[in-house]
mmCIF file of C-alpha atoms in Angstrom:
data_model
loop_
_atom_site.group_PDB
_atom_site.id
_atom_site.type_symbol
_atom_site.label_atom_id
_atom_site.label_comp_id
_atom_site.label_asym_id
_atom_site.label_seq_id
_atom_site.Cartn_x
_atom_site.Cartn_y
_atom_site.Cartn_z
ATOM 1 C CA MET S 29 4.101 -29.576 44.288
ATOM 2 C CA GLN S 30 3.425 -25.804 44.274
ATOM 3 C CA LYS S 31 6.900 -25.184 42.826
ATOM 4 C CA GLU S 32 6.189 -27.646 40.034
ATOM 5 C CA ILE S 33 2.852 -25.959 39.249
ATOM 6 C CA ARG S 34 4.473 -22.501 39.207
ATOM 7 C CA ALA S 35 7.258 -23.804 36.967
ATOM 8 C CA ALA S 36 4.725 -25.357 34.591
ATOM 9 C CA LEU S 37 2.707 -22.130 34.472
ATOM 10 C CA LEU S 38 5.848 -20.075 33.885
ATOM 11 C CA PHE S 39 6.938 -22.434 31.121
ATOM 12 C CA GLY S 40 3.502 -22.235 29.545
ATOM 13 C CA LEU S 41 3.621 -18.430 29.689
ATOM 14 C CA VAL S 42 7.046 -18.370 28.046
ATOM 15 C CA VAL S 43 5.835 -20.678 25.290
ATOM 16 C CA TRP S 44 2.722 -18.527 24.749
ATOM 17 C CA VAL S 45 4.755 -15.299 24.580
ATOM 18 C CA TYR S 46 7.179 -16.879 22.111
ATOM 19 C CA GLN S 47 4.404 -18.173 19.879
ATOM 20 C CA ALA S 48 2.515 -14.871 20.087
ATOM 21 C CA THR S 49 5.505 -12.786 19.028
ATOM 22 C CA ASN S 50 7.160 -15.188 16.566
ATOM 23 C CA PRO S 51 5.045 -15.874 13.491
ATOM 24 C CA PRO S 52 5.739 -18.945 11.366
ATOM 25 C CA PRO S 53 8.388 -18.396 8.670
ATOM 26 C CA PRO S 54 7.125 -17.462 5.202
ATOM 27 C CA LYS S 55 6.856 -20.081 2.475
ATOM 28 C CA ILE S 56 9.134 -18.417 -0.058
ATOM 29 C CA CYS S 57 8.341 -18.944 -3.734
ATOM 30 C CA GLY S 58 10.700 -21.224 -5.593
ATOM 31 C CA THR S 59 12.110 -22.878 -2.470
ATOM 32 C CA PRO S 60 11.431 -26.447 -1.284
ATOM 33 C CA GLY S 61 7.896 -26.546 0.085
ATOM 34 C CA GLY S 62 7.142 -23.063 -1.219
ATOM 35 C CA PRO S 63 4.781 -21.993 -4.010
ATOM 36 C CA PRO S 64 6.004 -22.217 -7.605
ATOM 37 C CA VAL S 65 7.367 -19.267 -9.560
ATOM 38 C CA THR S 66 5.135 -18.408 -12.518
ATOM 39 C CA ALA S 67 5.817 -14.698 -13.085
ATOM 40 C CA PRO S 68 8.815 -12.863 -14.535
ATOM 41 C CA ARG S 69 11.040 -11.667 -11.689
ATOM 42 C CA ILE S 70 14.136 -9.556 -11.234
ATOM 43 C CA LYS S 71 16.863 -10.207 -8.701
ATOM 44 C CA LEU S 72 17.505 -7.182 -6.497
ATOM 45 C CA ARG S 73 20.914 -6.141 -5.222
ATOM 46 C CA ASP S 74 20.254 -7.684 -1.804
ATOM 47 C CA GLY S 75 19.357 -11.038 -3.363
ATOM 48 C CA ARG S 76 15.570 -10.782 -3.069
ATOM 49 C CA TYR S 77 13.338 -11.440 -6.062
ATOM 50 C CA LEU S 78 10.612 -9.065 -7.245
ATOM 51 C CA ALA S 79 7.787 -10.353 -9.471
ATOM 52 C CA TYR S 80 6.182 -8.070 -12.043
ATOM 53 C CA LYS S 81 3.640 -7.896 -14.871
ATOM 54 C CA GLU S 82 3.586 -5.679 -17.961
ATOM 55 C CA HIS S 83 0.578 -3.886 -19.469
ATOM 56 C CA GLY S 84 -0.162 -1.413 -22.261
ATOM 57 C CA VAL S 85 1.886 -0.832 -25.383
ATOM 58 C CA SER S 86 5.329 -2.358 -25.750
ATOM 59 C CA ARG S 87 8.243 -0.978 -23.794
ATOM 60 C CA GLU S 88 10.026 -0.127 -27.035
ATOM 61 C CA THR S 89 7.224 2.017 -28.476
ATOM 62 C CA ALA S 90 5.904 3.605 -25.258
ATOM 63 C CA LYS S 91 5.834 7.379 -24.884
ATOM 64 C CA TYR S 92 5.253 7.067 -21.135
ATOM 65 C CA LYS S 93 6.440 4.442 -18.654
ATOM 66 C CA ILE S 94 4.554 3.918 -15.408
ATOM 67 C CA ILE S 95 5.115 1.767 -12.330
ATOM 68 C CA HIS S 96 1.913 0.883 -10.486
ATOM 69 C CA VAL S 97 1.933 0.025 -6.767
ATOM 70 C CA HIS S 98 -0.884 -2.217 -5.543
ATOM 71 C CA GLY S 99 -2.759 -1.807 -2.284
ATOM 72 C CA PHE S 100 -3.386 -3.779 0.895
ATOM 73 C CA ALA S 101 -4.070 -7.516 0.494
ATOM 74 C CA SER S 102 -3.524 -7.216 -3.241
ATOM 75 C CA MET S 103 -0.915 -8.091 -5.882
ATOM 76 C CA ARG S 104 0.463 -7.373 -9.355
ATOM 77 C CA HIS S 105 -2.736 -8.536 -11.092
ATOM 78 C CA ASN S 106 -4.754 -5.788 -9.357
ATOM 79 C CA THR S 107 -4.242 -2.572 -11.329
ATOM 80 C CA MET S 108 -7.541 -0.797 -10.641
ATOM 81 C CA SER S 109 -9.242 -0.649 -14.071
ATOM 82 C CA VAL S 110 -6.130 -0.366 -16.233
ATOM 83 C CA GLU S 111 -6.772 -3.693 -17.941
ATOM 84 C CA LYS S 112 -10.351 -2.612 -18.711
ATOM 85 C CA LEU S 113 -9.296 0.484 -20.640
ATOM 86 C CA SER S 114 -10.092 0.263 -24.333
ATOM 87 C CA PRO S 115 -7.208 -0.590 -26.685
ATOM 88 C CA GLU S 116 -7.869 2.722 -28.451
ATOM 89 C CA VAL S 117 -7.263 4.694 -25.230
ATOM 90 C CA VAL S 118 -4.115 2.722 -24.437
ATOM 91 C CA GLU S 119 -2.742 3.261 -27.950
ATOM 92 C CA GLU S 120 -3.694 6.947 -27.925
ATOM 93 C CA LEU S 121 -1.886 7.564 -24.651
ATOM 94 C CA GLY S 122 0.980 5.264 -25.563
ATOM 95 C CA PHE S 123 1.828 4.107 -22.059
ATOM 96 C CA HIS S 124 3.611 1.015 -20.833
ATOM 97 C CA LEU S 125 2.660 0.121 -17.256
ATOM 98 C CA VAL S 126 4.409 -2.325 -14.959
ATOM 99 C CA SER S 127 2.749 -3.630 -11.821
ATOM 100 C CA PHE S 128 4.708 -5.650 -9.287
ATOM 101 C CA ASP S 129 4.183 -7.701 -6.162
ATOM 102 C CA ARG S 130 5.288 -5.699 -3.154
ATOM 103 C CA PRO S 131 7.686 -7.657 -0.883
ATOM 104 C CA GLY S 132 6.021 -10.751 0.582
ATOM 105 C CA TYR S 133 2.993 -10.558 -1.714
ATOM 106 C CA GLY S 134 2.371 -12.878 -4.642
ATOM 107 C CA GLU S 135 5.727 -14.120 -5.884
ATOM 108 C CA SER S 136 8.032 -11.408 -4.514
ATOM 109 C CA ASP S 137 10.360 -12.400 -1.696
ATOM 110 C CA PRO S 138 9.509 -11.042 1.776
ATOM 111 C CA HIS S 139 11.579 -8.211 3.225
ATOM 112 C CA PRO S 140 11.558 -8.384 7.056
ATOM 113 C CA LYS S 141 13.340 -5.007 7.212
ATOM 114 C CA ARG S 142 10.916 -3.279 4.852
ATOM 115 C CA THR S 143 10.595 0.500 5.270
ATOM 116 C CA PRO S 144 9.144 3.354 3.197
ATOM 117 C CA GLU S 145 12.673 3.930 1.895
ATOM 118 C CA SER S 146 13.395 0.309 0.978
ATOM 119 C CA ILE S 147 10.269 -0.068 -1.149
ATOM 120 C CA ALA S 148 11.060 3.194 -2.988
ATOM 121 C CA LEU S 149 14.526 1.837 -3.777
ATOM 122 C CA ASP S 150 12.966 -1.445 -4.947
ATOM 123 C CA ILE S 151 10.868 0.576 -7.396
ATOM 124 C CA GLU S 152 13.924 2.441 -8.647
ATOM 125 C CA GLU S 153 15.793 -0.829 -9.157
ATOM 126 C CA LEU S 154 12.828 -2.343 -11.011
ATOM 127 C CA ALA S 155 12.720 0.668 -13.345
ATOM 128 C CA ASP S 156 16.444 0.384 -14.039
ATOM 129 C CA HIS S 157 16.199 -3.340 -14.746
ATOM 130 C CA LEU S 158 13.399 -2.697 -17.252
ATOM 131 C CA GLU S 159 15.386 0.169 -18.799
ATOM 132 C CA PHE S 160 12.746 2.792 -18.099
ATOM 133 C CA GLY S 161 15.247 5.605 -18.524
ATOM 134 C CA SER S 162 16.255 8.410 -16.217
ATOM 135 C CA ARG S 163 12.673 9.306 -15.260
ATOM 136 C CA PHE S 164 9.406 7.403 -15.018
ATOM 137 C CA TYR S 165 5.902 7.822 -13.599
ATOM 138 C CA VAL S 166 4.658 6.170 -10.423
ATOM 139 C CA MET S 167 1.094 5.652 -9.268
ATOM 140 C CA GLY S 168 -0.248 3.792 -6.263
ATOM 141 C CA PHE S 169 -3.631 2.904 -4.828
ATOM 142 C CA SER S 170 -4.531 2.754 -1.116
ATOM 143 C CA MET S 171 -1.551 1.271 0.754
ATOM 144 C CA GLY S 172 0.285 1.518 -2.568
ATOM 145 C CA GLY S 173 -0.561 5.216 -2.620
ATOM 146 C CA GLN S 174 1.176 5.558 0.720
ATOM 147 C CA VAL S 175 4.255 3.985 -0.886
ATOM 148 C CA VAL S 176 4.332 6.864 -3.370
ATOM 149 C CA TRP S 177 5.118 9.271 -0.502
ATOM 150 C CA GLY S 178 8.346 7.304 -0.059
ATOM 151 C CA CYS S 179 9.125 7.719 -3.756
ATOM 152 C CA LEU S 180 8.616 11.478 -3.472
ATOM 153 C CA LYS S 181 10.994 11.508 -0.498
ATOM 154 C CA TYR S 182 13.746 9.110 -1.560
ATOM 155 C CA ILE S 183 13.791 9.044 -5.387
ATOM 156 C CA PRO S 184 12.255 12.371 -6.524
ATOM 157 C CA HIS S 185 15.061 12.809 -9.069
ATOM 158 C CA ARG S 186 13.829 9.689 -10.896
ATOM 159 C CA LEU S 187 10.183 10.727 -11.197
ATOM 160 C CA ALA S 188 8.421 12.253 -14.193
ATOM 161 C CA GLY S 189 5.141 12.456 -12.241
ATOM 162 C CA ALA S 190 3.242 10.788 -9.417
ATOM 163 C CA ALA S 191 -0.348 9.887 -8.564
ATOM 164 C CA LEU S 192 -1.494 9.004 -5.045
ATOM 165 C CA ILE S 193 -4.912 7.368 -5.264
ATOM 166 C CA ALA S 194 -6.841 7.171 -1.962
ATOM 167 C CA PRO S 195 -3.463 6.860 -0.201
ATOM 168 C CA VAL S 196 -3.575 5.408 3.303
ATOM 169 C CA VAL S 197 -2.621 7.960 5.957
ATOM 170 C CA ASN S 198 -0.641 7.402 9.128
ATOM 171 C CA TYR S 199 -2.529 9.055 11.982
ATOM 172 C CA TRP S 200 0.759 9.610 13.822
ATOM 173 C CA TRP S 201 2.415 11.775 11.175
ATOM 174 C CA PRO S 202 3.448 14.820 13.239
ATOM 175 C CA GLY S 203 2.291 17.336 10.619
ATOM 176 C CA PHE S 204 -1.359 16.692 11.436
ATOM 177 C CA PRO S 205 -2.979 18.895 14.095
ATOM 178 C CA ALA S 206 -3.656 16.610 17.055
ATOM 179 C CA ASN S 207 -7.373 17.348 17.165
ATOM 180 C CA LEU S 208 -7.788 16.656 13.436
ATOM 181 C CA SER S 209 -5.961 13.316 13.396
ATOM 182 C CA THR S 210 -7.671 12.210 16.620
ATOM 183 C CA GLU S 211 -11.116 13.019 15.251
ATOM 184 C CA ALA S 212 -10.336 11.138 12.023
ATOM 185 C CA TYR S 213 -8.887 8.187 13.940
ATOM 186 C CA TYR S 214 -12.095 7.726 15.939
ATOM 187 C CA LEU S 215 -14.121 7.551 12.741
ATOM 188 C CA GLN S 216 -12.646 4.067 12.267
ATOM 189 C CA LEU S 217 -14.378 1.014 13.709
ATOM 190 C CA PRO S 218 -13.204 0.280 17.288
ATOM 191 C CA GLN S 219 -11.565 -2.987 16.212
ATOM 192 C CA ASP S 220 -9.559 -1.133 13.552
ATOM 193 C CA GLN S 221 -8.578 1.520 16.087
ATOM 194 C CA TRP S 222 -7.096 -1.228 18.258
ATOM 195 C CA THR S 223 -5.384 -2.863 15.276
ATOM 196 C CA LEU S 224 -3.658 0.405 14.414
ATOM 197 C CA ARG S 225 -2.740 1.087 18.045
ATOM 198 C CA VAL S 226 -0.999 -2.269 18.261
ATOM 199 C CA ALA S 227 0.805 -1.754 14.935
ATOM 200 C CA HIS S 228 2.066 1.658 16.043
ATOM 201 C CA HIS S 229 2.803 1.227 19.748
ATOM 202 C CA ALA S 230 3.548 -2.504 20.004
ATOM 203 C CA PRO S 231 4.444 -3.798 16.531
ATOM 204 C CA TRP S 232 5.893 -6.995 18.015
ATOM 205 C CA LEU S 233 2.317 -7.947 18.955
ATOM 206 C CA THR S 234 0.873 -7.385 15.469
ATOM 207 C CA TYR S 235 0.922 -11.062 14.563
ATOM 208 C CA TRP S 236 -0.691 -12.073 17.850
ATOM 209 C CA TRP S 237 -3.383 -9.392 17.671
ATOM 210 C CA ASN S 238 -4.398 -10.361 14.156
ATOM 211 C CA THR S 239 -4.531 -14.096 14.872
ATOM 212 C CA GLN S 240 -6.012 -14.229 18.387
ATOM 213 C CA LYS S 241 -9.687 -15.140 18.797
ATOM 214 C CA TRP S 242 -10.613 -13.221 21.962
ATOM 215 C CA PHE S 243 -11.197 -9.808 20.372
ATOM 216 C CA PRO S 244 -12.205 -8.793 16.841
ATOM 217 C CA ALA S 245 -9.138 -7.865 14.786
ATOM 218 C CA SER S 246 -8.948 -5.716 11.650
ATOM 219 C CA ALA S 247 -12.287 -5.235 9.900
ATOM 220 C CA VAL S 248 -10.415 -3.919 6.849
ATOM 221 C CA ALA S 249 -8.350 -7.110 6.586
ATOM 222 C CA ALA S 250 -11.539 -9.158 6.970
ATOM 223 C CA ARG S 251 -13.276 -7.001 4.333
ATOM 224 C CA LYS S 252 -16.276 -6.400 6.557
ATOM 225 C CA PRO S 253 -19.137 -4.590 4.771
ATOM 226 C CA GLU S 254 -19.008 -1.836 7.408
ATOM 227 C CA VAL S 255 -15.709 -0.482 6.048
ATOM 228 C CA PHE S 256 -17.132 0.095 2.559
ATOM 229 C CA SER S 257 -19.206 3.019 1.353
ATOM 230 C CA ARG S 258 -22.452 2.593 -0.548
ATOM 231 C CA GLN S 259 -20.647 3.029 -3.856
ATOM 232 C CA ASP S 260 -17.874 0.645 -2.758
ATOM 233 C CA LEU S 261 -20.412 -2.114 -2.152
ATOM 234 C CA GLU S 262 -21.793 -1.584 -5.649
ATOM 235 C CA LEU S 263 -18.281 -1.764 -7.120
ATOM 236 C CA LEU S 264 -17.176 -4.918 -5.333
ATOM 237 C CA SER S 265 -18.418 -7.072 -8.196
ATOM 238 C CA MET S 266 -15.980 -5.197 -10.456
ATOM 239 C CA VAL S 267 -13.057 -6.191 -8.266
ATOM 240 C CA ALA S 268 -13.948 -9.876 -8.158
ATOM 241 C CA ASP S 269 -10.579 -10.522 -9.814
ATOM 242 C CA GLY S 270 -8.970 -9.380 -6.574
ATOM 243 C CA ARG S 271 -10.937 -11.909 -4.536
ATOM 244 C CA MET S 272 -10.041 -14.680 -6.963
ATOM 245 C CA ASN S 273 -6.358 -13.806 -6.572
ATOM 246 C CA MET S 274 -6.523 -13.824 -2.766
ATOM 247 C CA PRO S 275 -4.995 -17.310 -2.248
ATOM 248 C CA GLN S 276 -2.020 -16.388 -4.433
ATOM 249 C CA THR S 277 -1.807 -12.906 -2.934
ATOM 250 C CA MET S 278 -0.813 -14.175 0.524
ATOM 251 C CA GLN S 279 0.453 -17.625 -0.398
ATOM 252 C CA GLN S 280 3.772 -16.940 1.357
ATOM 253 C CA GLY S 281 2.010 -16.062 4.613
ATOM 254 C CA LYS S 282 0.023 -13.231 6.151
ATOM 255 C CA PHE S 283 2.753 -11.865 8.393
ATOM 256 C CA GLU S 284 5.036 -10.588 5.628
ATOM 257 C CA THR S 285 2.060 -9.222 3.684
ATOM 258 C CA ILE S 286 -0.827 -7.598 5.510
ATOM 259 C CA HIS S 287 0.771 -7.636 8.978
ATOM 260 C CA ARG S 288 3.979 -6.074 7.651
ATOM 261 C CA ASP S 289 1.851 -3.485 5.827
ATOM 262 C CA MET S 290 0.268 -2.508 9.151
ATOM 263 C CA MET S 291 3.605 -2.207 10.943
ATOM 264 C CA VAL S 292 5.214 -0.162 8.162
ATOM 265 C CA GLY S 293 2.201 1.925 7.223
ATOM 266 C CA PHE S 294 1.207 2.895 10.762
ATOM 267 C CA GLY S 295 4.582 2.647 12.464
ATOM 268 C CA LYS S 296 7.097 5.395 13.181
ATOM 269 C CA TRP S 297 8.271 7.009 9.952
ATOM 270 C CA GLU S 298 11.647 8.635 9.359
ATOM 271 C CA PHE S 299 9.962 11.564 7.590
ATOM 272 C CA ASP S 300 6.675 13.427 7.517
ATOM 273 C CA PRO S 301 5.090 13.708 4.042
ATOM 274 C CA MET S 302 3.878 17.186 4.953
ATOM 275 C CA ASP S 303 7.508 18.334 5.117
ATOM 276 C CA LEU S 304 8.205 17.344 1.514
ATOM 277 C CA GLU S 305 9.199 19.950 -1.048
ATOM 278 C CA ASN S 306 7.891 20.202 -4.594
ATOM 279 C CA PRO S 307 9.823 17.616 -6.634
ATOM 280 C CA PHE S 308 9.064 19.584 -9.801
ATOM 281 C CA PRO S 309 9.986 23.224 -9.070
ATOM 282 C CA ASP S 310 10.308 23.981 -12.789
ATOM 283 C CA ASN S 311 6.932 22.387 -13.625
ATOM 284 C CA GLU S 312 8.617 19.482 -15.405
ATOM 285 C CA GLY S 313 6.110 17.090 -13.840
ATOM 286 C CA THR S 314 2.998 16.955 -11.653
ATOM 287 C CA VAL S 315 1.833 15.236 -8.481
ATOM 288 C CA HIS S 316 -1.827 14.284 -8.091
ATOM 289 C CA LEU S 317 -3.804 13.131 -5.057
ATOM 290 C CA TRP S 318 -7.212 11.538 -5.664
ATOM 291 C CA GLN S 319 -9.723 10.952 -2.865
ATOM 292 C CA GLY S 320 -13.372 9.986 -2.475
ATOM 293 C CA ASP S 321 -15.344 12.174 -0.087
ATOM 294 C CA GLU S 322 -17.248 9.158 1.344
ATOM 295 C CA ASP S 323 -14.196 6.957 1.939
ATOM 296 C CA LYS S 324 -14.653 5.009 5.196
ATOM 297 C CA MET S 325 -11.101 3.650 5.241
ATOM 298 C CA VAL S 326 -9.139 6.846 4.597
ATOM 299 C CA PRO S 327 -10.679 10.005 6.119
ATOM 300 C CA VAL S 328 -11.124 12.747 3.550
ATOM 301 C CA SER S 329 -10.446 15.412 6.198
ATOM 302 C CA LEU S 330 -6.805 14.350 6.443
ATOM 303 C CA GLN S 331 -6.318 14.347 2.669
ATOM 304 C CA ARG S 332 -7.783 17.845 2.476
ATOM 305 C CA TYR S 333 -5.329 18.986 5.124
ATOM 306 C CA ILE S 334 -2.376 17.439 3.271
ATOM 307 C CA ALA S 335 -3.478 19.207 0.078
ATOM 308 C CA GLN S 336 -3.609 22.524 1.962
ATOM 309 C CA ARG S 337 -0.146 21.988 3.426
ATOM 310 C CA LEU S 338 1.332 20.997 0.054
ATOM 311 C CA PRO S 339 -0.103 23.425 -2.508
ATOM 312 C CA TRP S 340 2.013 21.914 -5.296
ATOM 313 C CA ILE S 341 -0.203 18.818 -5.169
ATOM 314 C CA ASN S 342 -3.097 18.707 -7.625
ATOM 315 C CA TYR S 343 -5.969 17.568 -5.399
ATOM 316 C CA HIS S 344 -8.955 15.767 -6.952
ATOM 317 C CA GLU S 345 -11.917 14.977 -4.685
ATOM 318 C CA ILE S 346 -14.548 12.648 -6.119
ATOM 319 C CA SER S 347 -18.028 13.455 -4.827
ATOM 320 C CA GLY S 348 -20.124 10.493 -3.701
ATOM 321 C CA SER S 349 -17.210 8.079 -3.942
ATOM 322 C CA GLY S 350 -15.670 5.828 -1.328
ATOM 323 C CA HIS S 351 -12.387 3.952 -1.448
ATOM 324 C CA MET S 352 -12.856 1.862 -4.594
ATOM 325 C CA PHE S 353 -13.539 4.640 -7.101
ATOM 326 C CA PRO S 354 -10.461 3.911 -9.305
ATOM 327 C CA TYR S 355 -12.171 0.654 -10.289
ATOM 328 C CA ILE S 356 -14.579 2.761 -12.340
ATOM 329 C CA PRO S 357 -12.943 2.649 -15.802
ATOM 330 C CA GLU S 358 -13.786 6.265 -16.621
ATOM 331 C CA ILE S 359 -12.148 7.505 -13.426
ATOM 332 C CA CYS S 360 -9.120 5.259 -13.929
ATOM 333 C CA GLU S 361 -8.729 6.736 -17.411
ATOM 334 C CA ALA S 362 -8.999 10.263 -15.999
ATOM 335 C CA ILE S 363 -6.320 9.485 -13.395
ATOM 336 C CA ILE S 364 -3.869 8.262 -16.028
ATOM 337 C CA LYS S 365 -4.587 11.149 -18.404
ATOM 338 C CA ALA S 366 -4.083 13.714 -15.636
ATOM 339 C CA LEU S 367 -0.800 12.086 -14.642
ATOM 340 C CA LEU S 368 0.598 11.942 -18.167
ATOM 341 C CA LEU S 369 -0.902 14.965 -19.877
ATOM 342 C CA GLU S 370 -1.678 17.686 -17.333
ATOM 343 C CA LYS S 371 0.853 20.419 -16.696
ATOM 344 C CA ASN S 372 0.967 22.921 -13.842
#
């Protein structure tokens, strides 16, 4: 009888471990049982599909061509305040902007082997498919801003300029002084500290940690009020479009969207952004980093340190702002104008 009980307990443990470390498969768009395809998509070299959306003046008449990278728990429809810019400003600047669903989000196929390099190459392939020419601009917000570091590393020869807007930092990048990154890390809520620990040290448990009910998981993923600054809370009504898009954002499943973001963003990187060299040594383009000094999600102290380490970055710190400042139309306009018009 005792042997049977032990066997049953062991079997139960095996089943629990398997379920905890093996998330359900994604519901891929356009496949039987999956969500429908409604957006234009390109087929990448590896067979995956990437969904995109076009904004601004026409591709044929554009003076500047930009690829926008959305943030965490977001999608191609979320472009900060780009769609709220006046037609006069858009025509004056003459830009054509393409936003796309990062792998797994919206209507883009998941990429279980996603890395900072793979997403940069996806962006390059998207630009080539849309005939953007030899060089184009890239801008990204939050987790999308972190993606821009990969572009600066892996496709710098294709860039005309880059803007990192409140880019998420990886506390384990070796270029940070240990005391500085540790101090910044402990500014996060305890439940977010644990979420990041799991994503970095035990990524195979990311799905379990974010679905279990015993301990509070990511407050950022849950959009708890505590992770927003005073200004962020005032701006949330301006990003209601993001909340309305939430069902479509993760319609293929949470694992290949927000959980994969955690594992890639806070995992072990193959390079340290603070080792990057100036991609524009002859001043043929500029790189900008924008940060709010009251951001509760991305510590300003780490962005200041990055800006000191990389003096070729144009650092813009917005006083009194949190994480959502690019949703202020005037600031969004300033970000785009600096990217396209400013010279070193």
